[in-house]
CSV table of C-alpha atoms and ligand atoms in Angstrom, one decimal:
chain,number,residue,atom,x,y,z
A,1,MET,CA,3.5,17.3,22.9
A,2,ALA,CA,2.4,13.5,21.1
A,3,MET,CA,-0.4,14.4,19.5
A,4,LEU,CA,-3.3,11.4,20.1
A,5,GLY,CA,-5.2,11.9,17.2
A,6,LYS,CA,-2.3,10.5,14.7
A,7,GLU,CA,-2.0,8.0,18.0
A,8,VAL,CA,-5.3,7.0,17.5
A,9,ARG,CA,-5.8,7.2,13.7
A,10,MET,CA,-1.8,4.5,13.3
A,11,SER,CA,-3.4,1.9,16.0
A,12,ARG,CA,-6.5,1.5,13.7
A,13,LEU,CA,-3.8,0.9,10.7
A,14,VAL,CA,-1.2,-0.9,12.7
A,15,ASN,CA,-2.6,-4.8,13.8
A,16,PRO,CA,-1.8,-4.3,17.2
A,17,LYS,CA,-1.1,-8.5,17.7
A,18,SER,CA,1.8,-8.9,14.4
A,19,ASN,CA,2.7,-4.5,14.4
A,20,LYS,CA,2.2,-5.0,10.8
A,21,MET,CA,-0.2,-2.8,8.6
A,22,MET,CA,-2.2,-5.1,5.8
A,23,ALA,CA,-3.6,-1.9,2.8
A,24,ILE,CA,-4.8,-3.0,-0.6
A,25,THR,CA,-4.6,-0.1,-2.8
A,26,VAL,CA,-7.1,0.8,-5.9
A,27,ASP,CA,-5.9,4.2,-6.5
A,28,HIS,CA,-4.1,2.7,-10.2
A,29,ALA,CA,-6.9,4.5,-12.7
A,30,ILE,CA,-5.5,7.8,-13.1
A,31,SER,CA,-1.7,7.1,-13.9
A,32,ARG,CA,-2.0,4.3,-15.8
A,33,GLY,CA,-5.3,4.1,-17.5
A,34,ILE,CA,-8.5,2.1,-17.2
A,35,ALA,CA,-7.6,0.0,-20.5
A,36,ASN,CA,-5.7,-2.7,-18.7
A,37,MET,CA,-7.0,-2.3,-15.1
A,38,THR,CA,-9.6,-5.2,-15.5
A,39,GLY,CA,-9.6,-5.6,-12.1
A,40,ILE,CA,-10.7,-2.1,-11.0
A,41,GLN,CA,-12.6,-1.3,-13.7
A,42,ASP,CA,-15.8,-1.8,-11.9
A,43,ILE,CA,-14.7,-0.5,-8.5
A,44,GLN,CA,-18.0,-0.2,-7.0
A,45,SER,CA,-17.3,-4.4,-7.0
A,46,ALA,CA,-13.8,-4.9,-6.8
A,47,ILE,CA,-14.2,-2.5,-3.6
A,48,ASP,CA,-16.7,-5.1,-2.0
A,49,LYS,CA,-14.4,-7.9,-2.7
A,50,ILE,CA,-11.2,-6.5,-0.8
A,51,LEU,CA,-14.1,-5.9,2.0
A,52,ARG,CA,-15.3,-8.5,2.9
A,53,GLY,CA,-12.0,-10.0,3.2
A,54,LYS,CA,-11.4,-7.7,5.4
A,55,PRO,CA,-8.0,-5.8,5.3
A,56,ASP,CA,-7.1,-2.5,7.4
A,57,ALA,CA,-7.3,0.2,5.3
A,58,LEU,CA,-7.9,0.8,1.5
A,59,THR,CA,-6.5,2.7,0.3
A,60,MET,CA,-8.6,5.4,-3.2
A,61,THR,CA,-8.8,8.8,-3.4
A,62,LYS,CA,-11.4,11.4,-2.4
A,63,GLY,CA,-14.3,10.8,-5.4
A,64,ILE,CA,-14.0,7.1,-5.7
A,65,ALA,CA,-14.9,7.1,-1.9
A,66,GLU,CA,-17.7,9.2,-1.5
A,67,HIS,CA,-18.9,6.7,-4.0
A,68,CYS,CA,-17.9,3.6,-2.9
A,69,MET,CA,-17.8,3.8,0.7
A,70,TRP,CA,-21.1,4.6,2.0
A,71,LYS,CA,-22.1,1.1,1.8
A,72,HIS,CA,-18.9,0.5,4.5
A,73,VAL,CA,-18.5,3.2,6.4
A,74,GLY,CA,-16.4,1.5,9.4
A,75,GLU,CA,-15.3,-1.8,7.6
A,76,ALA,CA,-11.5,-0.5,7.5
A,77,SER,CA,-9.4,2.6,7.7
A,78,ILE,CA,-9.2,4.8,4.2
A,79,LEU,CA,-6.4,5.3,3.8
A,80,MET,CA,-6.9,9.0,0.7
A,81,LYS,CA,-4.5,9.3,-2.1
A,82,ILE,CA,-3.9,12.6,-2.6
A,83,SER,CA,-1.4,12.9,-5.9
A,84,ASN,CA,-1.2,10.8,-9.3
A,85,PRO,CA,1.5,10.7,-11.9
A,86,ALA,CA,-0.2,11.1,-15.7
A,87,PRO,CA,0.5,8.3,-17.8
A,88,ALA,CA,2.3,11.2,-20.2
A,89,ASN,CA,4.0,12.1,-17.0
A,90,LEU,CA,5.0,8.9,-15.0
A,91,THR,CA,8.3,10.8,-12.8
A,92,ARG,CA,5.9,14.1,-11.7
A,93,ASP,CA,2.8,13.4,-9.0
A,94,VAL,CA,0.1,15.9,-9.0
A,95,VAL,CA,-0.7,16.8,-6.3
A,96,PHE,CA,-5.1,17.1,-6.6
A,97,GLY,CA,-6.9,16.1,-2.7
A,98,THR,CA,-6.0,18.3,1.2
A,99,VAL,CA,-5.2,17.0,4.3
A,100,ASP,CA,-8.6,18.5,5.4
A,101,GLU,CA,-10.2,16.7,2.7
A,102,ALA,CA,-9.2,13.1,4.0
A,103,ILE,CA,-10.6,14.5,7.6
A,104,ARG,CA,-13.1,15.2,6.7
A,105,MET,CA,-14.4,11.7,4.9
A,106,GLY,CA,-12.9,10.7,8.0
A,107,ALA,CA,-9.4,9.2,6.2
A,108,ASP,CA,-6.9,7.3,8.9
A,109,GLY,CA,-4.0,8.1,6.3
A,110,VAL,CA,-3.1,10.4,3.8
A,111,SER,CA,-0.8,9.0,0.9
A,112,VAL,CA,1.1,10.5,-1.3
A,113,GLY,CA,3.6,10.0,-4.4
A,114,ALA,CA,7.0,10.8,-4.5
A,115,ILE,CA,9.4,9.3,-7.4
A,116,THR,CA,13.2,9.9,-6.6
A,117,MET,CA,15.8,10.7,-8.9
A,118,GLY,CA,14.1,12.3,-11.8
A,119,ASP,CA,13.0,15.9,-12.7
A,120,PHE,CA,11.1,16.6,-10.4
A,121,GLN,CA,11.7,15.3,-7.4
A,122,GLY,CA,12.6,18.9,-6.3
A,123,LYS,CA,9.3,20.0,-6.9
A,124,GLN,CA,7.3,17.1,-5.3
A,125,PHE,CA,9.9,17.1,-2.3
A,126,GLU,CA,8.9,20.7,-1.6
A,127,GLU,CA,5.0,19.9,-1.9
A,128,ILE,CA,5.4,16.6,0.0
A,129,GLY,CA,7.6,18.5,2.7
A,130,LYS,CA,4.5,21.1,3.0
A,131,ILE,CA,1.9,18.1,3.5
A,132,SER,CA,3.6,16.8,6.0
A,133,GLU,CA,4.1,19.8,8.6
A,134,GLU,CA,-0.1,20.0,8.0
A,135,CYS,CA,-0.3,16.1,9.0
A,136,MET,CA,1.4,16.8,11.8
A,137,ARG,CA,0.0,20.2,12.9
A,138,LYS,CA,-3.5,17.8,11.9
A,139,GLY,CA,-2.9,14.5,13.9
A,140,MET,CA,-2.6,12.0,10.5
A,141,PRO,CA,-0.9,10.4,9.4
A,142,LEU,CA,1.3,10.5,6.4
A,143,ILE,CA,2.2,7.3,4.5
A,144,GLY,CA,4.0,8.2,0.7
A,145,HIS,CA,4.1,5.8,-2.4
A,146,VAL,CA,8.0,6.5,-3.2
A,147,TYR,CA,9.9,4.4,-6.0
A,148,PRO,CA,13.3,5.2,-7.5
A,149,LYS,CA,11.4,5.4,-11.5
A,150,GLY,CA,13.3,8.7,-11.6
A,151,GLU,CA,14.9,9.7,-15.5
A,152,ASN,CA,18.4,8.5,-14.1
A,153,VAL,CA,17.7,5.3,-13.3
A,154,PRO,CA,18.2,3.0,-15.3
A,155,LEU,CA,14.7,0.1,-15.7
A,156,GLN,CA,17.5,-2.6,-14.0
A,157,GLU,CA,18.3,-0.5,-11.0
A,158,ARG,CA,14.8,0.4,-9.6
A,159,THR,CA,14.4,-2.6,-6.8
A,160,ALA,CA,19.2,-1.6,-6.2
A,161,TRP,CA,18.7,-1.7,-2.2
A,162,GLU,CA,20.9,1.6,-2.3
A,163,ASN,CA,17.8,3.2,-4.5
A,164,ILE,CA,15.4,1.7,-2.4
A,165,ALA,CA,17.4,2.5,0.5
A,166,TYR,CA,16.6,6.4,-0.6
A,167,CYS,CA,13.2,6.7,-1.0
A,168,VAL,CA,12.8,5.5,2.6
A,169,ARG,CA,15.4,7.8,3.6
A,170,SER,CA,14.1,10.6,2.1
A,171,ALA,CA,9.8,9.3,3.3
A,172,CYS,CA,11.6,10.0,6.7
A,173,GLU,CA,12.9,13.0,6.4
A,174,LEU,CA,10.0,14.7,4.4
A,175,GLY,CA,8.6,14.5,7.5
A,176,MET,CA,6.1,11.2,6.7
A,177,ASP,CA,5.0,8.7,8.4
A,178,ILE,CA,5.2,5.2,6.0
A,179,VAL,CA,6.5,4.2,3.5
A,180,LYS,CA,5.2,2.3,0.6
A,181,THR,CA,8.1,1.6,-1.9
A,182,THR,CA,9.0,-1.8,-3.1
A,183,TYR,CA,11.3,-4.7,-1.9
A,184,THR,CA,14.8,-5.1,-2.9
A,185,GLY,CA,14.1,-9.4,-4.2
A,186,ASP,CA,15.7,-10.3,-1.4
A,187,PRO,CA,15.1,-9.7,2.6
A,188,ASP,CA,19.1,-9.4,3.1
A,189,SER,CA,19.4,-6.3,0.6
A,190,MET,CA,16.2,-5.3,1.7
A,191,ALA,CA,17.1,-5.2,5.7
A,192,LYS,CA,19.5,-3.1,5.0
A,193,ALA,CA,17.6,-0.7,2.9
A,194,ILE,CA,15.2,-0.2,6.0
A,195,SER,CA,18.1,-0.4,8.3
A,196,CYS,CA,19.0,3.5,6.7
A,197,VAL,CA,16.2,4.4,8.9
A,198,PRO,CA,14.7,4.8,13.0
A,199,SER,CA,13.0,1.5,13.3
A,200,SER,CA,10.0,3.9,14.3
A,201,PHE,CA,9.5,4.1,11.2
A,202,ARG,CA,7.5,2.0,9.1
A,203,VAL,CA,8.5,0.6,5.9
A,204,VAL,CA,5.4,-1.0,3.5
A,205,ILE,CA,6.1,-3.1,-0.3
A,206,GLN,CA,3.9,-2.5,-3.3
A,207,GLY,CA,2.9,-5.8,-5.6
A,208,GLY,CA,2.1,-5.7,-9.2
A,209,ASP,CA,5.8,-4.7,-10.4
A,210,ALA,CA,7.6,-7.9,-8.2
A,211,CYS,CA,6.0,-10.7,-8.9
A,212,HIS,CA,4.8,-12.9,-12.1
A,213,THR,CA,3.6,-15.8,-10.3
A,214,LEU,CA,1.2,-17.0,-6.8
A,215,ASP,CA,4.8,-17.9,-5.5
A,216,ASP,CA,6.8,-15.8,-6.0
A,217,TYR,CA,4.3,-13.5,-4.6
A,218,LEU,CA,3.4,-15.4,-1.9
A,219,ASN,CA,7.9,-16.2,-0.5
A,220,MET,CA,7.7,-12.2,-1.6
A,221,ILE,CA,5.1,-11.5,1.1
A,222,ARG,CA,7.0,-14.3,3.7
A,223,ASP,CA,10.4,-13.1,3.1
A,224,ALA,CA,9.4,-9.5,3.3
A,225,MET,CA,7.9,-9.8,6.8
A,226,ASP,CA,10.7,-11.6,8.2
A,227,CYS,CA,12.9,-9.8,7.6
A,228,GLY,CA,11.3,-6.6,8.8
A,229,VAL,CA,8.8,-4.6,6.8
A,230,GLY,CA,6.3,-3.4,8.5
A,231,GLY,CA,3.6,-4.7,6.2
A,232,VAL,CA,1.9,-4.0,2.3
A,233,THR,CA,-0.1,-1.9,1.2
A,234,MET,CA,-1.1,-4.1,-2.4
A,235,GLY,CA,-3.4,-4.0,-5.5
A,236,ARG,CA,-2.6,-5.3,-8.8
A,237,PHE,CA,-1.8,-9.0,-7.8
A,238,ILE,CA,-4.6,-8.8,-5.1
A,239,TRP,CA,-8.0,-7.1,-7.8
A,240,ASP,CA,-6.8,-9.5,-10.7
A,241,TYR,CA,-6.7,-12.2,-8.7
A,242,LYS,CA,-9.5,-14.7,-10.0
A,243,ASP,CA,-10.8,-15.2,-5.7
A,244,VAL,CA,-9.9,-11.4,-4.2
A,245,THR,CA,-11.8,-12.2,-1.5
A,246,ALA,CA,-9.7,-15.5,-0.6
A,247,LEU,CA,-6.6,-13.8,-1.2
A,248,VAL,CA,-7.2,-11.1,0.5
A,249,ILE,CA,-8.3,-13.1,3.2
A,250,VAL,CA,-4.8,-15.0,2.6
A,251,LEU,CA,-2.9,-12.6,2.9
A,252,ARG,CA,-4.5,-11.4,6.3
A,253,TYR,CA,-3.0,-14.6,7.6
A,254,LEU,CA,0.1,-15.1,5.9
A,255,ILE,CA,0.8,-10.8,7.6
A,256,HIS,CA,-1.0,-11.3,10.8
A,257,GLU,CA,-1.2,-14.7,11.6
A,258,LYS,CA,3.0,-15.3,10.3
A,259,TYR,CA,1.2,-18.0,8.2
A,260,SER,CA,3.9,-20.4,6.3
A,261,VAL,CA,3.5,-20.3,2.2
A,262,LYS,CA,2.4,-23.8,2.5
A,263,GLU,CA,-0.6,-23.1,4.8
A,264,ALA,CA,-0.8,-20.2,3.5
A,265,LYS,CA,-1.9,-22.1,-0.4
A,266,GLU,CA,-3.9,-24.7,1.6
A,267,LEU,CA,-6.2,-21.4,2.8
A,268,LEU,CA,-6.6,-20.7,-0.3
A,269,GLU,CA,-7.3,-24.0,-1.8
A,270,HIS,CA,-10.1,-24.2,0.6
A,271,LEU,CA,-11.4,-20.7,-0.1
A,272,GLU,CA,-11.4,-21.6,-3.3
A,273,ASN,CA,-13.7,-24.7,-3.1
A,274,LYS,CA,-15.6,-23.9,-0.1
A,275,LYS,CA,-16.3,-19.9,-0.4
A,276,ASP,CA,-16.6,-20.4,3.5
A,277,TYR,CA,-15.3,-16.4,3.6
A,278,ASP,CA,-17.2,-15.2,6.8
A,279,LYS,CA,-15.6,-18.2,8.9
A,280,PHE,CA,-12.2,-16.7,8.5
B,1,G3H,O1,-0.7,2.4,-5.3
B,1,G3H,C1,-0.4,1.5,-6.1
B,1,G3H,C2,0.9,0.9,-6.7
B,1,G3H,O2,1.4,1.7,-6.8
B,1,G3H,C3,0.7,-0.2,-7.2
B,1,G3H,O3,0.2,-1.2,-6.0
B,1,G3H,P1,0.6,-2.9,-7.0
B,1,G3H,O4,2.2,-2.9,-7.5
B,1,G3H,O5,0.5,-3.7,-5.6
B,1,G3H,O6,-0.4,-2.9,-7.9
């Protein structure tokens, strides 16, 4: 029997009009350290600014949710991140949360990471297999942050379509509902990677590693949405931006309202000048 609970939660994660998901992630500190993550050092303020822009969801760990989400109950879905790697071992996500905790905290999804083609792929997949079984049983969507960043992948091949396709396909085979991975760099190769999973499986992209300029970033998102990517789960580029709320609103229009890059830049300029965020 289909699980109604999962359907209800998925409907809160995915915008019904655009059929895309827009999640912002603030889960970076454990894996990347806090010194260089200036945009989320003051985590409450970062979350306040992001949520004012009305994304669909926010990816965070249980402790941050417990401390920072009381004043935002019901404003956006929580995607509960239950694993992260340590800075000293970036190819091995360590699971520190549970599906039950996510359910108790009102999350609409569980989020877990895995690094493929490295020394720890097997162990991580073994753990995710158990998590996905539990998520299926309890009606909880499972989103994977799956990247081809293992020891066997040279740096320049981390966005090769076949490596991205491998991550996407592995996530699907492991029983996830959504995978977040890296954009390949162009719409044709990304579409090729996405074609390796059934169309009911959602592929979303990260942002931080791929772009250096605002133009690159907006163009990447527009191209990705147009070639079949099902949304974003992005962090660093957004909360490092000088006007976080304005950029979140602009992404919402780019993703859900199909704004062109030109329209998005005009809206951004308007918001940065007027600060009339609540009108949008
Ligand atoms: O959850 C965090 C992601 O791995 C990175 O997202 P980001 O690249 O947009 O910062």
